């Protein structure tokens, strides 16, 4: 099973680093002016725009949701 898992993982594309996820999100927040918006609506728009630009197979959806929350909180504090 381990050798099968290793073989399959070698065929999958590499995951997008968190730093790149954050950079894409920050760019979307700035382009869409999401900083002053309601948190729930801003999160939804951010995720929608993010996944329209990034292939879902390159990222973990849960990590993306967590990073979206962090990015919006950081921008709203500034």
mmCIF file of N, CA and C in Angstrom:
data_model
loop_
_atom_site.group_PDB
_atom_site.id
_atom_site.type_symbol
_atom_site.label_atom_id
_atom_site.label_comp_id
_atom_site.label_asym_id
_atom_site.label_seq_id
_atom_site.Cartn_x
_atom_site.Cartn_y
_atom_site.Cartn_z
ATOM 1 N N UNK A 1 0.823 -1.197 0.000
ATOM 2 C CA UNK A 1 0.000 0.000 0.000
ATOM 3 C C UNK A 1 0.866 1.260 0.000
ATOM 4 N N UNK A 2 1.968 1.215 0.731
ATOM 5 C CA UNK A 2 2.846 2.398 0.754
ATOM 6 C C UNK A 2 3.427 2.677 -0.613
ATOM 7 N N UNK A 3 3.859 1.634 -1.299
ATOM 8 C CA UNK A 3 4.443 1.860 -2.625
ATOM 9 C C UNK A 3 3.386 2.387 -3.588
ATOM 10 N N UNK A 4 2.149 1.909 -3.461
ATOM 11 C CA UNK A 4 1.074 2.435 -4.293
ATOM 12 C C UNK A 4 0.815 3.900 -3.979
ATOM 13 N N UNK A 5 0.795 4.231 -2.703
ATOM 14 C CA UNK A 5 0.578 5.621 -2.294
ATOM 15 C C UNK A 5 1.695 6.522 -2.806
ATOM 16 N N UNK A 6 2.921 6.062 -2.728
ATOM 17 C CA UNK A 6 4.056 6.847 -3.224
ATOM 18 C C UNK A 6 3.953 7.046 -4.728
ATOM 19 N N UNK A 7 3.594 5.988 -5.430
ATOM 20 C CA UNK A 7 3.447 6.092 -6.884
ATOM 21 C C UNK A 7 2.354 7.090 -7.240
ATOM 22 N N UNK A 8 1.212 6.977 -6.605
ATOM 23 C CA UNK A 8 0.101 7.887 -6.895
ATOM 24 C C UNK A 8 0.443 9.330 -6.534
ATOM 25 N N UNK A 9 1.106 9.525 -5.406
ATOM 26 C CA UNK A 9 1.458 10.896 -5.014
ATOM 27 C C UNK A 9 2.487 11.498 -5.962
ATOM 28 N N UNK A 10 3.332 10.678 -6.568
ATOM 29 C CA UNK A 10 4.305 11.208 -7.526
ATOM 30 C C UNK A 10 3.627 11.662 -8.813
ATOM 31 N N UNK A 11 2.446 11.141 -9.098
ATOM 32 C CA UNK A 11 1.714 11.523 -10.304
ATOM 33 C C UNK A 11 0.870 12.773 -10.117
ATOM 34 N N UNK A 12 0.583 13.120 -8.874
ATOM 35 C CA UNK A 12 -0.234 14.295 -8.586
ATOM 36 C C UNK A 12 0.596 15.571 -8.713
ATOM 37 N N UNK A 13 -0.038 16.658 -9.098
ATOM 38 C CA UNK A 13 0.706 17.923 -9.150
ATOM 39 C C UNK A 13 1.087 18.371 -7.740
ATOM 40 N N UNK A 14 2.178 19.110 -7.659
ATOM 41 C CA UNK A 14 2.623 19.621 -6.362
ATOM 42 C C UNK A 14 1.607 20.617 -5.821
ATOM 43 N N UNK A 15 1.428 20.597 -4.506
ATOM 44 C CA UNK A 15 0.494 21.528 -3.869
ATOM 45 C C UNK A 15 1.053 22.947 -3.916
ATOM 46 N N UNK A 16 0.168 23.900 -4.058
ATOM 47 C CA UNK A 16 0.552 25.306 -4.084
ATOM 48 C C UNK A 16 1.008 25.717 -2.687
ATOM 49 N N UNK A 17 2.174 26.337 -2.573
ATOM 50 C CA UNK A 17 2.653 26.770 -1.251
ATOM 51 C C UNK A 17 1.721 27.821 -0.635
ATOM 52 N N UNK A 18 1.647 27.822 0.676
ATOM 53 C CA UNK A 18 0.789 28.762 1.403
ATOM 54 C C UNK A 18 1.135 30.206 1.073
ATOM 55 N N UNK A 19 2.401 30.484 0.852
ATOM 56 C CA UNK A 19 2.832 31.846 0.520
ATOM 57 C C UNK A 19 2.181 32.301 -0.785
ATOM 58 N N UNK A 20 2.099 31.406 -1.763
ATOM 59 C CA UNK A 20 1.463 31.758 -3.027
ATOM 60 C C UNK A 20 -0.052 31.926 -2.863
ATOM 61 N N UNK A 21 -0.653 31.068 -2.040
ATOM 62 C CA UNK A 21 -2.085 31.195 -1.755
ATOM 63 C C UNK A 21 -2.358 32.573 -1.160
ATOM 64 N N UNK A 22 -1.539 32.968 -0.176
ATOM 65 C CA UNK A 22 -1.702 34.270 0.468
ATOM 66 C C UNK A 22 -1.531 35.411 -0.530
ATOM 67 N N UNK A 23 -0.558 35.287 -1.426
ATOM 68 C CA UNK A 23 -0.304 36.345 -2.408
ATOM 69 C C UNK A 23 -1.488 36.510 -3.358
ATOM 70 N N UNK A 24 -2.049 35.407 -3.821
ATOM 71 C CA UNK A 24 -3.210 35.468 -4.716
ATOM 72 C C UNK A 24 -4.391 36.100 -3.982
ATOM 73 N N UNK A 25 -4.596 35.702 -2.738
ATOM 74 C CA UNK A 25 -5.711 36.248 -1.960
ATOM 75 C C UNK A 25 -5.560 37.736 -1.716
ATOM 76 N N UNK A 26 -4.367 38.160 -1.379
ATOM 77 C CA UNK A 26 -4.136 39.590 -1.138
ATOM 78 C C UNK A 26 -4.413 40.400 -2.404
ATOM 79 N N UNK A 27 -3.976 39.868 -3.541
ATOM 80 C CA UNK A 27 -4.215 40.554 -4.803
ATOM 81 C C UNK A 27 -5.720 40.653 -5.081
ATOM 82 N N UNK A 28 -6.454 39.571 -4.836
ATOM 83 C CA UNK A 28 -7.902 39.582 -5.058
ATOM 84 C C UNK A 28 -8.586 40.559 -4.108
ATOM 85 N N UNK A 29 -8.177 40.572 -2.847
ATOM 86 C CA UNK A 29 -8.763 41.494 -1.863
ATOM 87 C C UNK A 29 -8.575 42.937 -2.313
ATOM 88 N N UNK A 30 -7.399 43.245 -2.824
ATOM 89 C CA UNK A 30 -7.121 44.607 -3.276
ATOM 90 C C UNK A 30 -7.890 44.941 -4.549
ATOM 91 N N UNK A 31 -7.902 43.998 -5.512
ATOM 92 C CA UNK A 31 -8.590 44.250 -6.784
ATOM 93 C C UNK A 31 -10.100 44.384 -6.607
ATOM 94 N N UNK A 32 -10.678 43.565 -5.731
ATOM 95 C CA UNK A 32 -12.119 43.549 -5.540
ATOM 96 C C UNK A 32 -12.589 44.469 -4.419
ATOM 97 N N UNK A 33 -11.648 45.124 -3.738
ATOM 98 C CA UNK A 33 -11.948 46.029 -2.628
ATOM 99 C C UNK A 33 -12.827 45.338 -1.573
ATOM 100 N N UNK A 34 -12.357 44.196 -1.087
ATOM 101 C CA UNK A 34 -13.121 43.396 -0.141
ATOM 102 C C UNK A 34 -12.869 43.779 1.316
ATOM 103 N N UNK A 35 -11.930 44.665 1.561
ATOM 104 C CA UNK A 35 -11.520 44.982 2.930
ATOM 105 C C UNK A 35 -12.646 45.560 3.776
ATOM 106 N N UNK A 36 -13.478 46.408 3.244
ATOM 107 C CA UNK A 36 -14.500 47.060 4.040
ATOM 108 C C UNK A 36 -15.848 46.359 4.019
ATOM 109 N N UNK A 37 -15.898 45.213 3.398
ATOM 110 C CA UNK A 37 -17.158 44.502 3.204
ATOM 111 C C UNK A 37 -17.483 43.599 4.397
ATOM 112 N N UNK A 38 -18.747 43.223 4.514
ATOM 113 C CA UNK A 38 -19.190 42.256 5.508
ATOM 114 C C UNK A 38 -18.320 40.996 5.392
ATOM 115 N N UNK A 39 -17.902 40.443 6.541
ATOM 116 C CA UNK A 39 -16.949 39.336 6.561
ATOM 117 C C UNK A 39 -17.442 38.110 5.797
ATOM 118 N N UNK A 40 -18.697 37.751 5.981
ATOM 119 C CA UNK A 40 -19.234 36.551 5.324
ATOM 120 C C UNK A 40 -19.276 36.741 3.808
ATOM 121 N N UNK A 41 -19.749 37.880 3.386
ATOM 122 C CA UNK A 41 -19.829 38.169 1.950
ATOM 123 C C UNK A 41 -18.433 38.269 1.344
ATOM 124 N N UNK A 42 -17.523 38.940 2.045
ATOM 125 C CA UNK A 42 -16.154 39.089 1.558
ATOM 126 C C UNK A 42 -15.477 37.726 1.415
ATOM 127 N N UNK A 43 -15.691 36.845 2.375
ATOM 128 C CA UNK A 43 -15.101 35.512 2.312
ATOM 129 C C UNK A 43 -15.632 34.748 1.107
ATOM 130 N N UNK A 44 -16.929 34.809 0.897
ATOM 131 C CA UNK A 44 -17.528 34.125 -0.244
ATOM 132 C C UNK A 44 -16.983 34.623 -1.573
ATOM 133 N N UNK A 45 -16.897 35.932 -1.711
ATOM 134 C CA UNK A 45 -16.368 36.508 -2.948
ATOM 135 C C UNK A 45 -14.891 36.177 -3.132
ATOM 136 N N UNK A 46 -14.147 36.211 -2.036
ATOM 137 C CA UNK A 46 -12.722 35.889 -2.105
ATOM 138 C C UNK A 46 -12.514 34.452 -2.563
ATOM 139 N N UNK A 47 -13.251 33.520 -1.961
ATOM 140 C CA UNK A 47 -13.106 32.115 -2.349
ATOM 141 C C UNK A 47 -13.550 31.885 -3.794
ATOM 142 N N UNK A 48 -14.635 32.517 -4.200
ATOM 143 C CA UNK A 48 -15.123 32.377 -5.576
ATOM 144 C C UNK A 48 -14.065 32.858 -6.567
ATOM 145 N N UNK A 49 -13.505 34.030 -6.311
ATOM 146 C CA UNK A 49 -12.481 34.575 -7.204
ATOM 147 C C UNK A 49 -11.205 33.740 -7.164
ATOM 148 N N UNK A 50 -10.841 33.274 -5.982
ATOM 149 C CA UNK A 50 -9.632 32.468 -5.841
ATOM 150 C C UNK A 50 -9.741 31.202 -6.686
ATOM 151 N N UNK A 51 -10.851 30.484 -6.529
ATOM 152 C CA UNK A 51 -10.997 29.224 -7.253
ATOM 153 C C UNK A 51 -11.253 29.424 -8.746
ATOM 154 N N UNK A 52 -11.602 30.627 -9.166
ATOM 155 C CA UNK A 52 -11.713 30.889 -10.598
ATOM 156 C C UNK A 52 -10.330 31.102 -11.215
ATOM 157 N N UNK A 53 -9.339 31.390 -10.355
ATOM 158 C CA UNK A 53 -7.984 31.635 -10.837
ATOM 159 C C UNK A 53 -7.021 30.483 -10.563
ATOM 160 N N UNK A 54 -7.344 29.650 -9.571
ATOM 161 C CA UNK A 54 -6.443 28.581 -9.158
ATOM 162 C C UNK A 54 -7.163 27.238 -9.266
ATOM 163 N N UNK A 55 -6.496 26.272 -9.856
ATOM 164 C CA UNK A 55 -7.062 24.924 -9.995
ATOM 165 C C UNK A 55 -7.220 24.289 -8.619
ATOM 166 N N UNK A 56 -8.398 23.753 -8.356
ATOM 167 C CA UNK A 56 -8.695 23.161 -7.042
ATOM 168 C C UNK A 56 -7.782 21.988 -6.713
ATOM 169 N N UNK A 57 -7.242 21.330 -7.714
ATOM 170 C CA UNK A 57 -6.369 20.184 -7.454
ATOM 171 C C UNK A 57 -5.011 20.606 -6.910
ATOM 172 N N UNK A 58 -4.705 21.897 -6.979
ATOM 173 C CA UNK A 58 -3.408 22.393 -6.510
ATOM 174 C C UNK A 58 -3.428 22.838 -5.052
ATOM 175 N N UNK A 59 -4.601 22.882 -4.450
ATOM 176 C CA UNK A 59 -4.708 23.392 -3.076
ATOM 177 C C UNK A 59 -5.637 22.510 -2.243
ATOM 178 N N UNK A 60 -5.461 22.596 -0.938
ATOM 179 C CA UNK A 60 -6.362 21.934 0.001
ATOM 180 C C UNK A 60 -7.456 22.945 0.345
ATOM 181 N N UNK A 61 -8.698 22.600 0.081
ATOM 182 C CA UNK A 61 -9.811 23.519 0.291
ATOM 183 C C UNK A 61 -9.897 24.057 1.703
ATOM 184 N N UNK A 62 -9.620 23.213 2.690
ATOM 185 C CA UNK A 62 -9.672 23.654 4.089
ATOM 186 C C UNK A 62 -8.593 24.691 4.372
ATOM 187 N N UNK A 63 -7.401 24.480 3.827
ATOM 188 C CA UNK A 63 -6.313 25.442 4.015
ATOM 189 C C UNK A 63 -6.680 26.772 3.363
ATOM 190 N N UNK A 64 -7.292 26.709 2.191
ATOM 191 C CA UNK A 64 -7.691 27.933 1.487
ATOM 192 C C UNK A 64 -8.710 28.714 2.311
ATOM 193 N N UNK A 65 -9.682 28.030 2.889
ATOM 194 C CA UNK A 65 -10.679 28.707 3.720
ATOM 195 C C UNK A 65 -10.035 29.366 4.931
ATOM 196 N N UNK A 66 -9.112 28.654 5.570
ATOM 197 C CA UNK A 66 -8.424 29.217 6.739
ATOM 198 C C UNK A 66 -7.589 30.421 6.351
ATOM 199 N N UNK A 67 -6.875 30.324 5.237
ATOM 200 C CA UNK A 67 -6.028 31.433 4.789
ATOM 201 C C UNK A 67 -6.884 32.631 4.375
ATOM 202 N N UNK A 68 -8.082 32.388 3.843
ATOM 203 C CA UNK A 68 -8.980 33.479 3.472
ATOM 204 C C UNK A 68 -9.396 34.258 4.714
ATOM 205 N N UNK A 69 -9.743 33.544 5.776
ATOM 206 C CA UNK A 69 -10.123 34.192 7.034
ATOM 207 C C UNK A 69 -8.973 35.044 7.564
ATOM 208 N N UNK A 70 -7.772 34.474 7.561
ATOM 209 C CA UNK A 70 -6.597 35.191 8.065
ATOM 210 C C UNK A 70 -6.326 36.428 7.207
ATOM 211 N N UNK A 71 -6.379 36.266 5.893
ATOM 212 C CA UNK A 71 -6.091 37.388 4.989
ATOM 213 C C UNK A 71 -7.088 38.525 5.178
ATOM 214 N N UNK A 72 -8.363 38.195 5.266
ATOM 215 C CA UNK A 72 -9.374 39.242 5.458
ATOM 216 C C UNK A 72 -9.236 39.917 6.817
ATOM 217 N N UNK A 73 -8.945 39.150 7.854
ATOM 218 C CA UNK A 73 -8.737 39.736 9.194
ATOM 219 C C UNK A 73 -7.535 40.671 9.198
ATOM 220 N N UNK A 74 -6.450 40.261 8.542
ATOM 221 C CA UNK A 74 -5.244 41.097 8.497
ATOM 222 C C UNK A 74 -5.503 42.404 7.759
ATOM 223 N N UNK A 75 -6.216 42.331 6.646
ATOM 224 C CA UNK A 75 -6.493 43.520 5.856
ATOM 225 C C UNK A 75 -7.429 44.464 6.582
ATOM 226 N N UNK A 76 -8.423 43.922 7.287
ATOM 227 C CA UNK A 76 -9.378 44.770 7.994
ATOM 228 C C UNK A 76 -8.755 45.447 9.208
ATOM 229 N N UNK A 77 -7.715 44.868 9.769
ATOM 230 C CA UNK A 77 -7.030 45.492 10.917
ATOM 231 C C UNK A 77 -6.213 46.706 10.505
ATOM 232 N N UNK A 78 -5.772 46.732 9.255
ATOM 233 C CA UNK A 78 -4.894 47.814 8.793
ATOM 234 C C UNK A 78 -5.619 49.063 8.495
#
